[in-house]
Tab-separated table of C-alpha atoms in Angstrom:
chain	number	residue	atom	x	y	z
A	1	UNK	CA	0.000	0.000	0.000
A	2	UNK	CA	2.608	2.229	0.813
A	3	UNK	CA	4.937	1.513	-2.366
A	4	UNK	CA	1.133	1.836	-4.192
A	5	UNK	CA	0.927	6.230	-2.076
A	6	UNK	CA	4.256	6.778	-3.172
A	7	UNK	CA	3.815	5.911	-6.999
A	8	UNK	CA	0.633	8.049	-6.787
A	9	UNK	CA	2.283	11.332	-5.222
A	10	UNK	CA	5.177	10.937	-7.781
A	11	UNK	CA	2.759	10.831	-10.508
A	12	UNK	CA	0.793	13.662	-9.290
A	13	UNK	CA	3.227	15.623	-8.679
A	14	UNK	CA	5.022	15.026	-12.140
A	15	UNK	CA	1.750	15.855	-13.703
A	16	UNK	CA	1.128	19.216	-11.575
A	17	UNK	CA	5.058	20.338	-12.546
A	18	UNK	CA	4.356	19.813	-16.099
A	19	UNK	CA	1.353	21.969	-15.713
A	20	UNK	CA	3.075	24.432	-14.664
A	21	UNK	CA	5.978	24.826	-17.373
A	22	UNK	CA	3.120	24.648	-19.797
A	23	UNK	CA	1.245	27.504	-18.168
A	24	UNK	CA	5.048	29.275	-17.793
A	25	UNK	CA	5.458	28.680	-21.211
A	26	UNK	CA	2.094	30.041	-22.621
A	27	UNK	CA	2.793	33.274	-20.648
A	28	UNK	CA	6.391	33.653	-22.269
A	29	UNK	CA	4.802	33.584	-25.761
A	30	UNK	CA	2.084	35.552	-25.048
A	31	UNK	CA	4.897	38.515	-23.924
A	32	UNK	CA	6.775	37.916	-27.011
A	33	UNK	CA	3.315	37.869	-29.678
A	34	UNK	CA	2.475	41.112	-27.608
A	35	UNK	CA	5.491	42.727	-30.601
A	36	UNK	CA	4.151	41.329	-33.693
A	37	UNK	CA	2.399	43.160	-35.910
A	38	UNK	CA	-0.746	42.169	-38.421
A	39	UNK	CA	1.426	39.935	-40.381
A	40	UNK	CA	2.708	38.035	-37.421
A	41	UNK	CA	6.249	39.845	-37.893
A	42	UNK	CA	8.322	41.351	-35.162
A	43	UNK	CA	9.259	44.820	-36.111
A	44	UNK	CA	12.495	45.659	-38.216
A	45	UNK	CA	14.620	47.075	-35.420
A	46	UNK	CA	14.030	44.395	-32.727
A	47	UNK	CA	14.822	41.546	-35.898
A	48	UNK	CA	18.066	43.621	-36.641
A	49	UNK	CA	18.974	43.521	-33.269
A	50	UNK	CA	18.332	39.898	-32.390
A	51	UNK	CA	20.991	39.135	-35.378
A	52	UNK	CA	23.683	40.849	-33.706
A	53	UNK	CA	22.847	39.794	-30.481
A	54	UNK	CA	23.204	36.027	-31.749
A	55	UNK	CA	26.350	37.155	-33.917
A	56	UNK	CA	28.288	38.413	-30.628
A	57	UNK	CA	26.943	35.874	-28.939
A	58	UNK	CA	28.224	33.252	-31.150
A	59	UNK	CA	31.663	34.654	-31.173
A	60	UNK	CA	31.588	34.896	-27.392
A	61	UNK	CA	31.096	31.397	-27.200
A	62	UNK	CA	33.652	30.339	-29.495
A	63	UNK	CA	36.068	32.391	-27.442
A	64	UNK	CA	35.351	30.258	-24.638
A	65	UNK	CA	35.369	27.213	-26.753
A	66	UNK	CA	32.138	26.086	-25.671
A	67	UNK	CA	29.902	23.728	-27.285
A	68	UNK	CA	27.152	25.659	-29.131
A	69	UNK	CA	24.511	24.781	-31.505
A	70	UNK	CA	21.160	26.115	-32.931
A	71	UNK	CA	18.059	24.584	-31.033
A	72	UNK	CA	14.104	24.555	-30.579
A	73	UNK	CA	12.866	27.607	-32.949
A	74	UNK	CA	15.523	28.625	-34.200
A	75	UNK	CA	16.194	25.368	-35.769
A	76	UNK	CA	13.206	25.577	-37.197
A	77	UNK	CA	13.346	28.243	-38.931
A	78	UNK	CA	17.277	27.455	-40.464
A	79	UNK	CA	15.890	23.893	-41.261
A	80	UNK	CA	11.975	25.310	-43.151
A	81	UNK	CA	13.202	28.432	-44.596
A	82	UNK	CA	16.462	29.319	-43.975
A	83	UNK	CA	16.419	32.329	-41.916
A	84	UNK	CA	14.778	33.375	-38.215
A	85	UNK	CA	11.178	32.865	-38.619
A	86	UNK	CA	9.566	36.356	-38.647
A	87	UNK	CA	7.820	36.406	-35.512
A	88	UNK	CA	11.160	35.717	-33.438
A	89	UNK	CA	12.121	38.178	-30.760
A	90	UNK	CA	14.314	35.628	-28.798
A	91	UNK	CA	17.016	32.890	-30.745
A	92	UNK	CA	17.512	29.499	-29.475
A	93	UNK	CA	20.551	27.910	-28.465
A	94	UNK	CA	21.737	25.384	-26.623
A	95	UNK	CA	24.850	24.976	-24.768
A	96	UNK	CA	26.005	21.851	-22.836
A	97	UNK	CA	26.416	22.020	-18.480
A	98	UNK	CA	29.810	20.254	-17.784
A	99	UNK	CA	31.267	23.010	-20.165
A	100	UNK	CA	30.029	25.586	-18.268
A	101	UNK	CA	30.544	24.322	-14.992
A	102	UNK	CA	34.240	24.983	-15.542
A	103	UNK	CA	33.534	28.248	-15.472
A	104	UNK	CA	32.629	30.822	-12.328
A	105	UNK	CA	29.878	32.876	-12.986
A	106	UNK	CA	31.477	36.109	-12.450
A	107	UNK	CA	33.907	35.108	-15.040
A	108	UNK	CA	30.958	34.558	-17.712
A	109	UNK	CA	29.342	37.784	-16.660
A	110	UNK	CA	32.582	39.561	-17.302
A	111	UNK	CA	33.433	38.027	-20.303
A	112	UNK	CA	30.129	38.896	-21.792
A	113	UNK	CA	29.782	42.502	-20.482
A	114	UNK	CA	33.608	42.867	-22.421
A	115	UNK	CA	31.624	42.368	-25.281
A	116	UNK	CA	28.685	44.693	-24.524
A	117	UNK	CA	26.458	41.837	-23.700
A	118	UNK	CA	23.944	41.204	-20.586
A	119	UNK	CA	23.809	37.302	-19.601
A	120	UNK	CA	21.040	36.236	-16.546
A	121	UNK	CA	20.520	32.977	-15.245
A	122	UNK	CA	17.314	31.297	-14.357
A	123	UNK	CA	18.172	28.372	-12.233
A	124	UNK	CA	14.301	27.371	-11.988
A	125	UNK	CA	14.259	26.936	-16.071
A	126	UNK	CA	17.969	26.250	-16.478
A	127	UNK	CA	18.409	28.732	-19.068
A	128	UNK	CA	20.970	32.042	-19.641
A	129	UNK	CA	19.563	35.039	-21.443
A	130	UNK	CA	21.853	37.278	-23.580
A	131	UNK	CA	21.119	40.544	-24.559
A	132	UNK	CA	22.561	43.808	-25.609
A	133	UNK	CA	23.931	45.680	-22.757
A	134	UNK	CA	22.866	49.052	-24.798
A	135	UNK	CA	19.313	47.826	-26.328
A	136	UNK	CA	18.022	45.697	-23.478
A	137	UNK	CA	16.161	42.516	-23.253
A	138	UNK	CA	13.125	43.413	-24.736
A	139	UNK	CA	15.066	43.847	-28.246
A	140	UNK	CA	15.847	40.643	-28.409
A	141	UNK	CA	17.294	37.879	-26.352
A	142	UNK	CA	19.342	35.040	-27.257
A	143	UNK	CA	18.227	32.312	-24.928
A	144	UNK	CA	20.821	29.629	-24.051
A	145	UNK	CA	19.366	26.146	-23.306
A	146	UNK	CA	21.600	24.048	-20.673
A	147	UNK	CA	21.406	20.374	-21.411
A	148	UNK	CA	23.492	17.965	-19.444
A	149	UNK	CA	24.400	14.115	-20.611
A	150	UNK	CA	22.630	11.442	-18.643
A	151	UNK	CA	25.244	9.072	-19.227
A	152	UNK	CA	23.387	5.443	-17.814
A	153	UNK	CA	20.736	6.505	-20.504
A	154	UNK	CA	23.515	8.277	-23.233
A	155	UNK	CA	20.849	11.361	-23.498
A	156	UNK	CA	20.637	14.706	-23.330
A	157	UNK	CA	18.726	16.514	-20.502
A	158	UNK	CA	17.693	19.750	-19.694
A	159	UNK	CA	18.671	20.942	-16.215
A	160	UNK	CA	17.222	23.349	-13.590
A	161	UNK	CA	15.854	23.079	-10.399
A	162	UNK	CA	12.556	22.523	-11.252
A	163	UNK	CA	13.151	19.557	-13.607
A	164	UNK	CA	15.910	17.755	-10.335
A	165	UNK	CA	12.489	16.740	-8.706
A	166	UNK	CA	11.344	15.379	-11.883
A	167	UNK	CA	11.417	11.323	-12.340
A	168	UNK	CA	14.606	10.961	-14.710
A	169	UNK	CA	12.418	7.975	-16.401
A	170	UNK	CA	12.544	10.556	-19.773
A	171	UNK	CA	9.269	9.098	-20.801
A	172	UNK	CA	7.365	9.414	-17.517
A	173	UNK	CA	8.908	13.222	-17.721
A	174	UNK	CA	8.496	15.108	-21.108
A	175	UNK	CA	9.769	18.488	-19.524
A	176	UNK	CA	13.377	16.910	-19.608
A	177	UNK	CA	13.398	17.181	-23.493
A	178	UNK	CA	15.531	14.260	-23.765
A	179	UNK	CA	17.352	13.501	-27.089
A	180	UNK	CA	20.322	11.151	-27.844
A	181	UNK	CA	23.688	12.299	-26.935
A	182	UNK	CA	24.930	10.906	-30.499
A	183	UNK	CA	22.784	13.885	-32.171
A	184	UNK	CA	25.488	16.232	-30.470
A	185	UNK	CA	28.434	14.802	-31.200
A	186	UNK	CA	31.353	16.963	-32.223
A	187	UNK	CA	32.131	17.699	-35.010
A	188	UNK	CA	29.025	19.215	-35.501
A	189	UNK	CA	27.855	19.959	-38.910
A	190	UNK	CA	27.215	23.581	-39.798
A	191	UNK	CA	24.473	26.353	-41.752
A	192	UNK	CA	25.246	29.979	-42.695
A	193	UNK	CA	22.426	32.218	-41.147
A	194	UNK	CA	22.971	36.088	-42.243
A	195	UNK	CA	26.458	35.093	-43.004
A	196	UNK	CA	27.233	33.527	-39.916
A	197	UNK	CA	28.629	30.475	-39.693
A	198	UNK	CA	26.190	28.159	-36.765
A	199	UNK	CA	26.748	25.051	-35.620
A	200	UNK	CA	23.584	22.484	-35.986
A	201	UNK	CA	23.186	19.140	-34.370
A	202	UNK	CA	22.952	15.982	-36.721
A	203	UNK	CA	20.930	14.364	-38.579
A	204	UNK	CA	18.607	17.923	-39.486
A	205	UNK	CA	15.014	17.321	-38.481
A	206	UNK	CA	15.829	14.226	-36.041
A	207	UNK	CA	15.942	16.406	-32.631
A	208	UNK	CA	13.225	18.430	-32.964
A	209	UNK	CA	10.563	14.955	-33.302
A	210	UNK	CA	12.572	14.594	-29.382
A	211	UNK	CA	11.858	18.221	-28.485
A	212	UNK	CA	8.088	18.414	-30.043
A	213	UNK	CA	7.099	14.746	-29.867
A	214	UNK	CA	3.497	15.863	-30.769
A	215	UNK	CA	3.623	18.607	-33.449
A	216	UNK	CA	7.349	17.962	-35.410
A	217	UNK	CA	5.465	17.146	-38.643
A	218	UNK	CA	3.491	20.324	-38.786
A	219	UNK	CA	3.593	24.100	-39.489
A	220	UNK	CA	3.000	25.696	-36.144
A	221	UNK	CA	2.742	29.508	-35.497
A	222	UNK	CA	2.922	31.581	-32.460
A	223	UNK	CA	-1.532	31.434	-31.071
A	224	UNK	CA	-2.268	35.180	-32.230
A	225	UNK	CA	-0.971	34.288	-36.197
């Protein structure tokens, strides 16, 4: 009976934290939408600045020799057309944890701000925001996505506090966004995006049916397009 409670409460509680990053996430868009014009574009100057927010933040990270690669979105959009997709006011990209654990924080921050760059963390979400130290964060963000290697499974994890009370089964826990480590490894193949040279994971489309399990196969847009 007691094995029987347990099993329950986990399972509840799994449910009630994926609730909640749902909810989290729908408020997010619904910030970023709150930009786009009739068309479903973001306007010129915060789509100018987003580029060379991701530029100097792409040569900060190869500076630091970090891992680096184009995720979520912004993947999308380099993989269907090309370019951002118009509506984007923050890039994706994802950056791996036992890299950056090698670093102290007030190192990063200094790094960055060298370079006239803002970088945040949000432990809950596991996530750094970049942004222009002159523009601000509402000009566009670049959005770096920690993952971490599970290494008993050999997949890729997203961390944050809120996802450590998670069950690490990656099916019984969506929210971890697992993918295989092998889509990641280095050397990773490369796009041009505004003539800028990005690194890409493997095999093109085969993340994103791990990171959107239930809508990879279709054309989505942000709710108010």
């Amino acid at each position: 009976m007691r094995l029987v409670t347990k099993r329950v409460i986990l399972y509840v509680t799994s449910a009630l934290l994926a609730l909640f990053f749902v909810l989290s996430l729908r408020s997010s868009r619904k910030r970023s939408e709150k930009q786009l014009d009739a068309d479903c574009n973001a306007p010129i100057e915060v789509r100018n600045n987003l580029k060379a927010v991701m530029g100097d933040a792409d040569r900060v990270l190869k500076q630091l020799r970090l891992t680096h690669f184009l995720c979520y979105g912004t993947l999308w959009g380099v993989l269907k057309t090309g370019r951002l997709l118009p509506w984007e006011t923050n890039v994706e990209m994802c950056v791996l944890n036992d890299e950056l654990s090698a670093f102290e924080e007030a190192s990063l921050i200094r790094t960055f701000r060298r370079n006239g760059l803002s970088i945040e963390y949000d432990s809950q979400d596991g996530v750094y925001d970049v942004f222009s130290m002159g523009s601000g964060r509402d000009k566009g963000t670049v959005r770096l996505v920690v993952f971490e290697r599970d290494v008993n499974q050999d997949m890729m994890k997203r961390v944050g506090w809120a996802r450590r009370v998670l069950p690490p089964d990656c099916d019984l826990s969506p929210s971890l966004h697992c993918f295989p480590f092998r889509l990641i490894e280095v050397p990773l193949p490369t796009t041009v995006l505004d003539n800028v040279l990005y690194e890409v994971p493997r095999e093109a489309i085969e993340i994103q049916k791990y990171l959107y399990p239930d809508t990879w196969w279709k054309n989505v847009k942000p709710l108010e397009c």
